[in-house]
CSV table of C-alpha atoms in Angstrom, one decimal:
chain,number,residue,atom,x,y,z
A,154,MET,CA,42.5,-1.1,-2.0
A,155,THR,CA,39.0,0.0,-3.0
A,156,ASN,CA,38.0,3.6,-3.8
A,157,ASN,CA,36.6,4.0,-0.3
A,158,GLU,CA,39.7,2.6,1.4
A,159,ILE,CA,41.8,5.7,1.8
A,160,LYS,CA,44.6,4.1,3.7
A,161,LYS,CA,45.1,0.4,4.8
A,162,ASN,CA,42.2,-0.3,7.1
A,163,ILE,CA,40.9,3.3,7.0
A,164,HIS,CA,37.7,3.7,5.0
A,165,TRP,CA,35.6,6.6,3.8
A,166,VAL,CA,32.0,5.9,5.1
A,167,GLY,CA,30.5,9.3,4.4
A,168,ALA,CA,27.7,10.5,2.1
A,169,VAL,CA,27.3,12.3,-1.2
A,170,ASP,CA,24.6,15.0,-1.3
A,171,TRP,CA,24.0,15.4,-5.0
A,172,ASN,CA,21.0,17.7,-4.8
A,173,ILE,CA,21.9,20.4,-2.2
A,174,ARG,CA,22.3,23.9,-3.8
A,175,ASP,CA,22.3,26.3,-0.9
A,176,PHE,CA,24.5,25.8,2.2
A,177,HIS,CA,23.3,28.5,4.7
A,178,GLY,CA,23.6,31.2,2.1
A,179,TYR,CA,26.6,29.8,0.2
A,180,SER,CA,25.9,28.5,-3.3
A,181,VAL,CA,26.9,24.8,-3.9
A,182,TYR,CA,26.0,24.4,-7.6
A,183,LYS,CA,27.6,20.9,-7.6
A,184,GLY,CA,26.4,19.5,-4.3
A,185,THR,CA,28.7,18.4,-1.5
A,186,THR,CA,29.9,15.4,0.5
A,187,TYR,CA,29.8,14.8,4.2
A,188,ASN,CA,33.0,12.8,4.9
A,189,ALA,CA,33.3,10.3,7.7
A,190,PHE,CA,36.0,7.7,8.3
A,191,LEU,CA,36.1,4.2,9.9
A,192,ILE,CA,39.4,3.1,11.3
A,193,MET,CA,39.5,-0.7,11.5
A,194,ASP,CA,42.0,-1.8,14.2
A,195,GLU,CA,41.9,-3.7,17.5
A,196,LYS,CA,39.7,-0.9,18.6
A,197,ILE,CA,37.4,0.3,15.8
A,198,ALA,CA,36.9,4.1,15.6
A,199,LEU,CA,34.4,6.2,13.6
A,200,VAL,CA,35.7,9.6,12.9
A,201,ASP,CA,32.8,12.1,12.4
A,202,THR,CA,29.3,11.4,11.1
A,203,VAL,CA,27.1,13.0,8.6
A,204,LYS,CA,24.0,15.2,8.1
A,205,LYS,CA,20.9,13.6,9.6
A,206,THR,CA,19.3,13.2,6.2
A,207,SER,CA,22.2,11.1,5.1
A,208,TYR,CA,22.2,8.7,8.0
A,209,SER,CA,21.2,5.7,5.9
A,210,ASP,CA,24.2,6.3,3.6
A,211,LEU,CA,26.5,6.3,6.6
A,212,LEU,CA,25.1,3.0,7.9
A,213,HIS,CA,25.2,1.4,4.5
A,214,HIS,CA,28.9,2.1,4.1
A,215,ILE,CA,29.6,0.9,7.7
A,216,HIS,CA,27.7,-2.3,7.2
A,217,GLN,CA,29.9,-3.1,4.2
A,218,LEU,CA,32.8,-3.3,6.5
A,219,THR,CA,31.6,-4.4,9.9
A,220,ASP,CA,28.6,-4.7,12.2
A,221,PRO,CA,28.1,-1.1,13.5
A,222,GLU,CA,27.7,-2.4,17.1
A,223,LYS,CA,31.4,-3.5,16.9
A,224,ILE,CA,32.5,0.2,16.8
A,225,ASP,CA,34.3,1.0,20.0
A,226,TYR,CA,35.0,4.8,19.7
A,227,LEU,CA,33.4,7.8,18.1
A,228,ILE,CA,35.7,10.8,17.4
A,229,VAL,CA,33.9,14.1,17.0
A,230,ASN,CA,36.1,16.6,15.3
A,231,HIS,CA,33.4,19.1,14.6
A,232,VAL,CA,29.9,19.5,16.0
A,233,GLU,CA,28.2,21.5,13.2
A,234,MET,CA,25.0,19.7,12.3
A,235,ASP,CA,26.2,18.6,8.8
A,236,HIS,CA,28.7,16.4,10.7
A,237,SER,CA,26.8,15.6,13.9
A,238,GLY,CA,23.1,15.6,13.0
A,239,CYS,CA,22.8,11.8,13.3
A,240,ILE,CA,25.0,11.4,16.4
A,241,PRO,CA,22.1,10.5,18.6
A,242,GLU,CA,21.1,7.7,16.3
A,243,ILE,CA,24.7,6.5,16.0
A,244,ILE,CA,25.4,6.5,19.7
A,245,GLU,CA,22.1,4.7,20.4
A,246,LEU,CA,23.1,2.0,17.8
A,247,ILE,CA,26.8,1.5,18.5
A,248,LYS,CA,26.9,2.3,22.2
A,249,PRO,CA,30.5,3.4,22.1
A,250,GLU,CA,32.9,3.0,25.0
A,251,LYS,CA,33.9,6.6,24.6
A,252,VAL,CA,33.1,9.6,22.5
A,253,PHE,CA,36.2,11.8,22.1
A,254,CYS,CA,35.8,15.6,21.5
A,255,SER,CA,37.3,18.9,22.5
A,256,ALA,CA,36.1,20.7,25.6
A,257,MET,CA,34.0,23.0,23.4
A,258,GLY,CA,32.8,20.0,21.5
A,259,LYS,CA,31.5,18.5,24.7
A,260,LYS,CA,29.7,21.7,25.6
A,261,THR,CA,28.1,22.0,22.2
A,262,LEU,CA,27.0,18.4,22.0
A,263,LEU,CA,25.3,18.8,25.4
A,264,SER,CA,23.8,22.0,24.3
A,265,HIS,CA,22.5,20.4,21.0
A,266,PHE,CA,21.3,17.1,22.3
A,267,HIS,CA,20.9,17.3,26.2
A,268,ARG,CA,22.3,13.8,26.8
A,269,GLU,CA,24.3,13.8,30.0
A,270,ASP,CA,24.5,10.0,29.8
A,271,TRP,CA,26.7,9.9,26.7
A,272,PRO,CA,30.3,8.7,27.4
A,273,LEU,CA,31.9,12.0,26.4
A,274,GLU,CA,35.7,12.3,27.0
A,275,VAL,CA,37.4,15.6,26.4
A,276,VAL,CA,40.8,15.5,24.6
A,277,LYS,CA,43.3,18.4,24.2
A,278,SER,CA,46.0,19.2,21.8
A,279,GLY,CA,48.9,16.7,22.2
A,280,GLN,CA,46.8,13.9,23.6
A,281,THR,CA,46.7,10.5,21.8
A,282,ILE,CA,44.7,7.4,21.9
A,283,SER,CA,45.8,3.9,20.8
A,284,LEU,CA,43.6,1.8,18.6
A,285,GLY,CA,46.1,-1.1,18.5
A,286,LYS,CA,48.5,-0.7,15.6
A,287,LYS,CA,47.3,2.8,14.9
A,288,THR,CA,47.2,5.9,17.1
A,289,VAL,CA,45.2,9.1,16.9
A,290,HIS,CA,46.8,12.4,17.8
A,291,PHE,CA,44.5,15.3,18.5
A,292,LEU,CA,45.1,19.0,17.6
A,293,GLU,CA,42.6,21.6,18.7
A,294,THR,CA,41.8,24.2,15.9
A,295,PRO,CA,39.3,26.5,17.6
A,296,MET,CA,37.4,28.8,15.2
A,297,LEU,CA,38.4,26.9,12.1
A,298,HIS,CA,35.6,27.4,11.8
A,299,TRP,CA,33.7,26.7,15.0
A,300,PRO,CA,35.0,26.9,18.6
A,301,ASP,CA,34.9,23.1,18.9
A,302,SER,CA,36.9,22.2,15.8
A,303,MET,CA,39.9,19.9,16.0
A,304,PHE,CA,42.1,17.7,13.8
A,305,SER,CA,42.8,14.0,14.1
A,306,TYR,CA,46.2,12.8,12.9
A,307,ILE,CA,47.2,9.1,12.4
A,308,PRO,CA,51.1,9.1,12.3
A,309,GLU,CA,51.4,5.5,11.2
A,310,ASP,CA,49.5,6.4,8.0
A,311,ARG,CA,50.7,10.1,7.7
A,312,LEU,CA,47.0,10.9,7.5
A,313,LEU,CA,45.5,14.2,8.7
A,314,ILE,CA,41.7,14.2,9.1
A,315,SER,CA,41.2,17.9,9.0
A,316,SER,CA,37.5,18.6,9.8
A,317,ASP,CA,36.3,21.6,7.9
A,318,ALA,CA,39.7,22.8,6.8
A,319,PHE,CA,41.0,22.1,3.3
A,320,GLY,CA,37.6,21.1,2.0
A,321,GLN,CA,35.5,21.8,-1.0
A,322,HIS,CA,31.8,21.6,-1.7
A,323,TRP,CA,31.7,19.2,-4.7
A,324,ALA,CA,29.6,16.0,-5.0
A,325,THR,CA,31.5,13.4,-6.9
A,326,SER,CA,31.7,9.6,-7.1
A,327,GLU,CA,35.5,10.0,-6.9
A,328,ARG,CA,37.2,10.3,-3.5
A,329,PHE,CA,40.7,11.6,-4.3
A,330,ASP,CA,42.2,14.7,-5.8
A,331,ASP,CA,44.1,12.8,-8.5
A,332,GLN,CA,40.9,11.4,-9.9
A,333,VAL,CA,39.4,14.8,-10.9
A,334,ASP,CA,40.5,17.9,-12.8
A,335,ASN,CA,42.9,19.9,-10.7
A,336,ALA,CA,41.8,23.3,-12.0
A,337,GLU,CA,38.2,22.6,-11.1
A,338,LEU,CA,39.2,21.1,-7.7
A,339,MET,CA,41.2,24.2,-6.8
A,340,ALA,CA,38.4,26.5,-8.0
A,341,HIS,CA,36.0,24.7,-5.5
A,342,ALA,CA,38.7,24.9,-2.8
A,343,THR,CA,39.2,28.6,-3.4
A,344,LYS,CA,35.5,29.3,-3.2
A,345,TYR,CA,35.3,27.3,0.0
A,346,PHE,CA,38.1,29.3,1.7
A,347,ALA,CA,36.8,32.7,0.5
A,348,ASN,CA,33.3,32.1,1.9
A,349,ILE,CA,33.9,30.0,5.0
A,350,LEU,CA,37.5,30.5,6.3
A,351,LEU,CA,38.6,33.9,5.1
A,352,LEU,CA,37.5,35.6,8.3
A,353,PHE,CA,39.8,33.4,10.2
A,354,SER,CA,42.9,34.1,8.2
A,355,PRO,CA,45.1,35.1,11.2
A,356,LEU,CA,44.2,31.9,13.0
A,357,ILE,CA,45.0,29.9,9.9
A,358,GLN,CA,48.5,31.4,9.8
A,359,LYS,CA,49.0,30.4,13.4
A,360,LEU,CA,47.7,26.9,12.7
A,361,LEU,CA,50.0,26.4,9.8
A,362,ALA,CA,52.9,27.6,11.9
A,363,LYS,CA,51.9,25.1,14.6
A,364,VAL,CA,51.7,22.2,12.1
A,365,GLN,CA,55.2,23.1,11.0
A,366,GLU,CA,56.4,23.4,14.6
A,367,LEU,CA,55.0,19.9,15.3
A,368,ASN,CA,56.8,18.6,12.2
A,369,LEU,CA,53.8,16.5,11.2
A,370,ASP,CA,54.6,14.1,8.4
A,371,ILE,CA,51.5,14.4,6.2
A,372,ASP,CA,51.1,12.6,2.9
A,373,MET,CA,47.2,12.7,2.8
A,374,ILE,CA,44.6,15.2,4.1
A,375,ALA,CA,41.1,14.1,4.5
A,376,PRO,CA,38.7,17.0,5.0
A,377,ASP,CA,35.0,16.7,6.0
A,378,HIS,CA,33.8,18.0,2.6
A,379,GLY,CA,34.9,17.1,-0.9
A,380,LEU,CA,37.9,15.3,-2.3
A,381,ILE,CA,40.7,13.8,-0.2
A,382,TRP,CA,44.2,15.3,-1.0
A,383,ARG,CA,46.2,12.2,-1.8
A,384,LYS,CA,48.4,13.3,-4.7
A,385,SER,CA,49.3,16.8,-3.5
A,386,PRO,CA,48.4,17.6,0.1
A,387,GLY,CA,51.2,20.2,-0.1
A,388,GLN,CA,49.3,22.1,-2.8
A,389,ILE,CA,46.3,22.9,-0.6
A,390,ILE,CA,48.5,23.7,2.4
A,391,GLU,CA,50.5,26.2,0.2
A,392,ALA,CA,47.2,27.6,-1.1
A,393,TYR,CA,45.9,28.2,2.5
A,394,ASP,CA,49.1,29.9,3.4
A,395,LYS,CA,48.8,32.2,0.4
A,396,TRP,CA,45.1,32.9,0.8
A,397,SER,CA,45.3,33.5,4.5
A,398,ARG,CA,48.1,36.0,4.0
A,399,GLN,CA,45.6,37.9,1.8
A,400,GLU,CA,48.4,39.2,-0.4
A,401,ALA,CA,46.6,41.2,-3.1
A,402,SER,CA,47.5,41.0,-6.8
A,403,ALA,CA,47.0,43.5,-9.6
A,404,LYS,CA,43.3,42.6,-9.9
A,405,ALA,CA,40.1,44.6,-9.6
A,406,VAL,CA,36.5,43.4,-9.1
A,407,ILE,CA,33.6,45.7,-10.2
A,408,ILE,CA,30.3,44.8,-8.3
A,409,TYR,CA,27.2,46.5,-9.4
A,410,ASP,CA,23.5,46.5,-10.0
A,411,SER,CA,21.4,48.8,-12.3
A,412,MET,CA,17.8,49.8,-12.8
A,413,TRP,CA,17.9,51.4,-16.3
A,414,HIS,CA,21.4,50.5,-17.4
A,415,SER,CA,23.1,53.8,-16.5
A,416,THR,CA,25.1,52.1,-13.7
A,417,THR,CA,26.0,49.4,-16.2
A,418,LYS,CA,27.4,52.0,-18.6
A,419,MET,CA,29.5,53.4,-15.8
A,420,ALA,CA,30.7,50.0,-14.7
A,421,LYS,CA,31.8,49.1,-18.2
A,422,ALA,CA,33.6,52.4,-18.6
A,423,ILE,CA,35.6,51.7,-15.5
A,424,LEU,CA,36.2,48.2,-16.7
A,425,ASN,CA,37.6,49.5,-20.0
A,426,GLY,CA,39.8,52.0,-18.3
A,427,LEU,CA,41.3,49.4,-16.0
A,428,VAL,CA,41.9,46.8,-18.7
A,429,LYS,CA,43.5,49.5,-20.8
A,430,GLU,CA,46.0,50.0,-18.0
A,431,GLY,CA,46.8,46.3,-18.0
A,432,ILE,CA,44.8,45.4,-14.8
A,433,SER,CA,43.0,42.1,-14.7
A,434,THR,CA,39.3,43.0,-14.0
A,435,LYS,CA,36.1,41.1,-13.3
A,436,LEU,CA,32.7,42.8,-14.0
A,437,MET,CA,30.0,41.2,-11.8
A,438,ASN,CA,26.4,42.1,-12.1
A,439,LEU,CA,24.5,41.2,-8.9
A,440,LYS,CA,21.5,40.1,-10.9
A,441,VAL,CA,23.4,37.2,-12.4
A,442,ASN,CA,26.2,36.5,-9.8
A,443,HIS,CA,25.7,34.9,-6.4
A,444,ARG,CA,27.4,36.6,-3.5
A,445,SER,CA,29.6,33.5,-2.8
A,446,ASP,CA,30.9,33.6,-6.4
A,447,ILE,CA,31.6,37.3,-6.1
A,448,MET,CA,33.5,36.7,-2.8
A,449,THR,CA,35.6,34.1,-4.5
A,450,GLU,CA,36.7,36.8,-7.0
A,451,VAL,CA,37.3,39.3,-4.3
A,452,LEU,CA,39.9,37.0,-2.6
A,453,GLY,CA,43.3,38.4,-3.5
A,454,ALA,CA,41.9,41.5,-5.4
A,455,LYS,CA,43.7,44.8,-5.0
A,456,ALA,CA,40.6,46.9,-5.7
A,457,VAL,CA,36.9,46.3,-5.2
A,458,ILE,CA,34.6,48.8,-6.8
A,459,PHE,CA,30.8,49.1,-6.1
A,460,GLY,CA,28.2,50.7,-8.2
A,461,SER,CA,24.5,51.3,-7.5
A,462,PRO,CA,21.7,53.6,-8.7
A,463,THR,CA,19.9,55.6,-6.0
A,464,LEU,CA,16.8,54.0,-4.4
A,465,ASN,CA,14.9,55.7,-1.6
A,466,ASN,CA,17.9,58.0,-0.9
A,467,GLY,CA,20.2,55.0,-0.6
A,468,ILE,CA,21.7,52.0,-2.5
A,469,LEU,CA,19.9,49.0,-3.9
A,470,PRO,CA,19.2,46.2,-1.4
A,471,SER,CA,21.4,43.9,-3.6
A,472,LEU,CA,24.4,46.1,-2.9
A,473,ALA,CA,23.6,46.2,0.8
A,474,ASP,CA,23.5,42.4,0.8
A,475,ILE,CA,26.9,41.9,-0.8
A,476,MET,CA,28.5,44.6,1.3
A,477,THR,CA,27.2,43.2,4.5
A,478,TYR,CA,28.3,39.7,3.5
A,479,MET,CA,31.8,40.9,2.5
A,480,LYS,CA,32.2,43.0,5.7
A,481,GLY,CA,31.6,39.8,7.8
A,482,LEU,CA,34.4,38.0,6.0
A,483,LYS,CA,36.9,40.8,6.4
A,484,PRO,CA,38.9,40.7,3.2
A,485,SER,CA,42.0,42.8,3.1
A,486,GLY,CA,44.7,43.5,0.6
């Protein structure tokens, strides 16, 4: 088995974006990946595509396995442009028999690309398709994190292809969780959840309950970004359960900005007082900390303290920025 063969006859054919540093306002200091998967069976299926700028990488990886024109099906788990940007080119090239997507996926594809001639076929939770020896089961996951989102599950391989859930933004040459440092992997996964999925915590709790109800046998989770969970898929499922419960720990985060250091002095005084009481505390100056890194620290915090000098009878714009960002993600605890 090669590094890109994640299960027998199932291959990673995605792209690594080494240079991206901003992902619609979210800092990605170590790049990201756009994961796509090719299932080689009696019917060949491509699951998801990549960002348009990475189309050549997708084609390169497919060509190493087969002639792209031999692909029978395209499965679209998620229509956001980092996973669907090159769909027009792919459909034009492979001319698939069918393109499987959710009802909202069909609506969004038509809205994006205006191609009524595409062979779009809507699938719902519980529906399956046979590829030959392998089958694909579909599970709709609306608002995780777009209305169109869904999972694809291959029971013969105990493989869950999880779209934008369970991912991380981390560009690596490695494909699996057991090939990288676990602490760094979980740090990236935490940041991903805190900035992308935290808002949808109640839905995640319902999804995890549904997965348990369906009794899915999962020994690998392949998200659309980052490393594939081969060694410990249970670790990330347990983490999502914990994070989405938003159970706060004895931790405080002090977020501040300062003009002439007076607010800095007050922030440090509060820090010292909290630490003296045995409370784990983070001091985060907005001049040197990105909003997405701050949000990662806010996840699970019992107290969040803001500090700003007065500017034009109000707070500094940097404080308004982080407070607006945080309000949208709805942390609780």
